[in-house]
C-alpha positions as a LaTeX table, in Angstrom:
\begin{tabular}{lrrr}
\hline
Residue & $x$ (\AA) & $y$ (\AA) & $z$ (\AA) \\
\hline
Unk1 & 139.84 & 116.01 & 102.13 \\
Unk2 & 136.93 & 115.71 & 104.72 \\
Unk3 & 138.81 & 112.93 & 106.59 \\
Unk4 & 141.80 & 115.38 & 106.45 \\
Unk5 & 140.03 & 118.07 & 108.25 \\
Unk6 & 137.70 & 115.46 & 110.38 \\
Unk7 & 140.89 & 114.64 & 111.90 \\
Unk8 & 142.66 & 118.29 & 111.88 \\
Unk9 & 139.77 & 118.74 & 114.16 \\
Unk10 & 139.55 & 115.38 & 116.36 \\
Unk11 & 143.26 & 115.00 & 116.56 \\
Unk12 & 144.53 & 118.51 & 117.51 \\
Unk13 & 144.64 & 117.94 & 120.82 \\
Unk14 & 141.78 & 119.65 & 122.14 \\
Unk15 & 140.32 & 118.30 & 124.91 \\
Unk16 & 137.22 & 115.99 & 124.06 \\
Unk17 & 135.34 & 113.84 & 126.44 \\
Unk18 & 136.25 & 114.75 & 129.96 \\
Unk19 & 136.90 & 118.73 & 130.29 \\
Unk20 & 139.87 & 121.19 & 129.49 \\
Unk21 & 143.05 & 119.84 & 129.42 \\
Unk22 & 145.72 & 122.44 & 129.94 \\
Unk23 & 149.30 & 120.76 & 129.18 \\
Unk24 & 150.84 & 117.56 & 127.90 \\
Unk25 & 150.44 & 115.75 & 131.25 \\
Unk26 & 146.87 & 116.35 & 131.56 \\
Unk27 & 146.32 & 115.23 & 128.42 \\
Unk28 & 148.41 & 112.08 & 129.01 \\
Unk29 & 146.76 & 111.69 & 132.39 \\
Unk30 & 143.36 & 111.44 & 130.63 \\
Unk31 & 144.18 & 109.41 & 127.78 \\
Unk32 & 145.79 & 106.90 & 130.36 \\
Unk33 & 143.39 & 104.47 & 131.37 \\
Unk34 & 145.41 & 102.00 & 133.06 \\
Unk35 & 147.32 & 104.52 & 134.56 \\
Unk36 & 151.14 & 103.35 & 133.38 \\
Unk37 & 151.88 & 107.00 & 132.21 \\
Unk38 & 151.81 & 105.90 & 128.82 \\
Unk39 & 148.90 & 105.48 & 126.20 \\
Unk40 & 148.54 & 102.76 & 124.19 \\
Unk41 & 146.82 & 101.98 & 120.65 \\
Unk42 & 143.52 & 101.29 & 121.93 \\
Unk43 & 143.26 & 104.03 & 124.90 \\
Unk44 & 144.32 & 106.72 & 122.14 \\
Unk45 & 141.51 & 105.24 & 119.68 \\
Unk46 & 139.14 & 105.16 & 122.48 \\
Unk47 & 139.80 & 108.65 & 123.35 \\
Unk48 & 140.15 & 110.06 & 119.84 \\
Unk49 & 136.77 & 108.43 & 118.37 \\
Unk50 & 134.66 & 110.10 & 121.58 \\
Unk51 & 134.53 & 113.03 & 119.40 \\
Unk52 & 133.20 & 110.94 & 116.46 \\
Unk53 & 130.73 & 109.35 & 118.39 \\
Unk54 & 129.58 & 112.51 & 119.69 \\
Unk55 & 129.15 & 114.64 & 116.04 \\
Unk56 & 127.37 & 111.49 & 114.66 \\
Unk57 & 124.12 & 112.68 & 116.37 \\
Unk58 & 121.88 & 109.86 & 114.08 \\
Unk59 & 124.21 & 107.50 & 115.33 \\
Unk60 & 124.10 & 105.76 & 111.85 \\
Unk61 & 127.84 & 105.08 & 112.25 \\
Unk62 & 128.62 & 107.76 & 109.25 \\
Unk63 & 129.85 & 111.56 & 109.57 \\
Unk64 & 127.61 & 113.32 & 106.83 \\
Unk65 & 128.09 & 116.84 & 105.71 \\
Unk66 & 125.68 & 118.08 & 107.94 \\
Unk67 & 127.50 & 116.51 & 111.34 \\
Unk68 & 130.78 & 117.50 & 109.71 \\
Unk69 & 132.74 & 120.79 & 111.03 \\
Unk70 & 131.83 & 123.73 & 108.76 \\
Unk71 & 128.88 & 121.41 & 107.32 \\
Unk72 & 130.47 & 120.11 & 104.53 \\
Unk73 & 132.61 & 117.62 & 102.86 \\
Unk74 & 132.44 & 114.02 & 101.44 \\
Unk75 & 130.77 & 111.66 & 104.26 \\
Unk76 & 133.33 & 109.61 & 106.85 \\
Unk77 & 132.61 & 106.14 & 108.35 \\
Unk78 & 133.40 & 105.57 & 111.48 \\
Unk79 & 135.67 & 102.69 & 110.25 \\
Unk80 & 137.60 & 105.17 & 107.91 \\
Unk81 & 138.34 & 107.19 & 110.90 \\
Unk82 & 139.21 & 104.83 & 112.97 \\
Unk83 & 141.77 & 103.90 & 109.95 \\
Unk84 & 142.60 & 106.91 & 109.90 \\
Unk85 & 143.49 & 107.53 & 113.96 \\
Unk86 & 145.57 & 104.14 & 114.15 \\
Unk87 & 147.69 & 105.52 & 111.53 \\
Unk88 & 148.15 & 108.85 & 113.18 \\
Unk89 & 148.92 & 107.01 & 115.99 \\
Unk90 & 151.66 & 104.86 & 114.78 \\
Unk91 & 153.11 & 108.13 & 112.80 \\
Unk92 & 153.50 & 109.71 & 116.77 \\
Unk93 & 154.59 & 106.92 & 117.98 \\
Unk94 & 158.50 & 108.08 & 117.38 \\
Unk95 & 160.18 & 105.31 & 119.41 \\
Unk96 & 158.32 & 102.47 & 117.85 \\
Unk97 & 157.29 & 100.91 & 120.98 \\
Unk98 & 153.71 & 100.75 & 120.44 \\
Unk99 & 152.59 & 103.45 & 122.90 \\
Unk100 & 153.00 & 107.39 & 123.42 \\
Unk101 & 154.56 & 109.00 & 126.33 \\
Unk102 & 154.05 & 112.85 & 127.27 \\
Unk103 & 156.54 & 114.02 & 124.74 \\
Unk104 & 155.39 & 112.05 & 121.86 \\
Unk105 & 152.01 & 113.46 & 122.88 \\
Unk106 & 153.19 & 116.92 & 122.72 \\
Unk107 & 154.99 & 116.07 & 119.25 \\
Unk108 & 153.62 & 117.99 & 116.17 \\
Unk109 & 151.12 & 115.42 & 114.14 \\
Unk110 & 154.07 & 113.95 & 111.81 \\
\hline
\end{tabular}
């Protein structure tokens, strides 16, 4: 359940590491590192686990209850996360083609 919710929270779309992001282009804009207009495997992880990285304020690598949102639930490695946001990924990733463009983005988490 708490990686459920860890990732309800990480994966929504809110903006994370570099300010508000107001539409699906933004969002794509950011994510884009290499600036092809489409993200990849790793620049989605890289994105996504910012948040992570960020609540785990002991840096220990693991999400306790305390870091958690709401302050509780069953503790989350970072690994188990990371799991977790490939998968997402790959479930997004509508076309197959091994990265996301705007409207896959904009998708609903499948």
């Amino acid at each position: 359940m708490a990686i459920a919710t860890l990732c309800a929270v990480l994966c929504s779309g809110s903006p994370t590491a570099a300010g508000q992001v107001t539409d699906t282009g933004s969002y794509l804009q950011r994510m884009d590192g290499d600036g092809d207009g489409r993200v990849s495997e790793q620049e989605y992880v890289q994105w996504m686990m910012y948040a992570f990285d960020h609540m785990d304020r002991d840096g220990d690598g693991v999400l306790t209850a305390s870091e958690l949102p709401g302050g509780k639930g069953r503790p989350i490695t970072r690994e188990q996360h990371l799991q977790t946001l490939v998968q997402r990924f790959h479930k997004q990733d509508a076309n197959r083609d091994g990265y996301l463009d705007a409207r896959e983005l904009a998708a609903p988490p499948r």
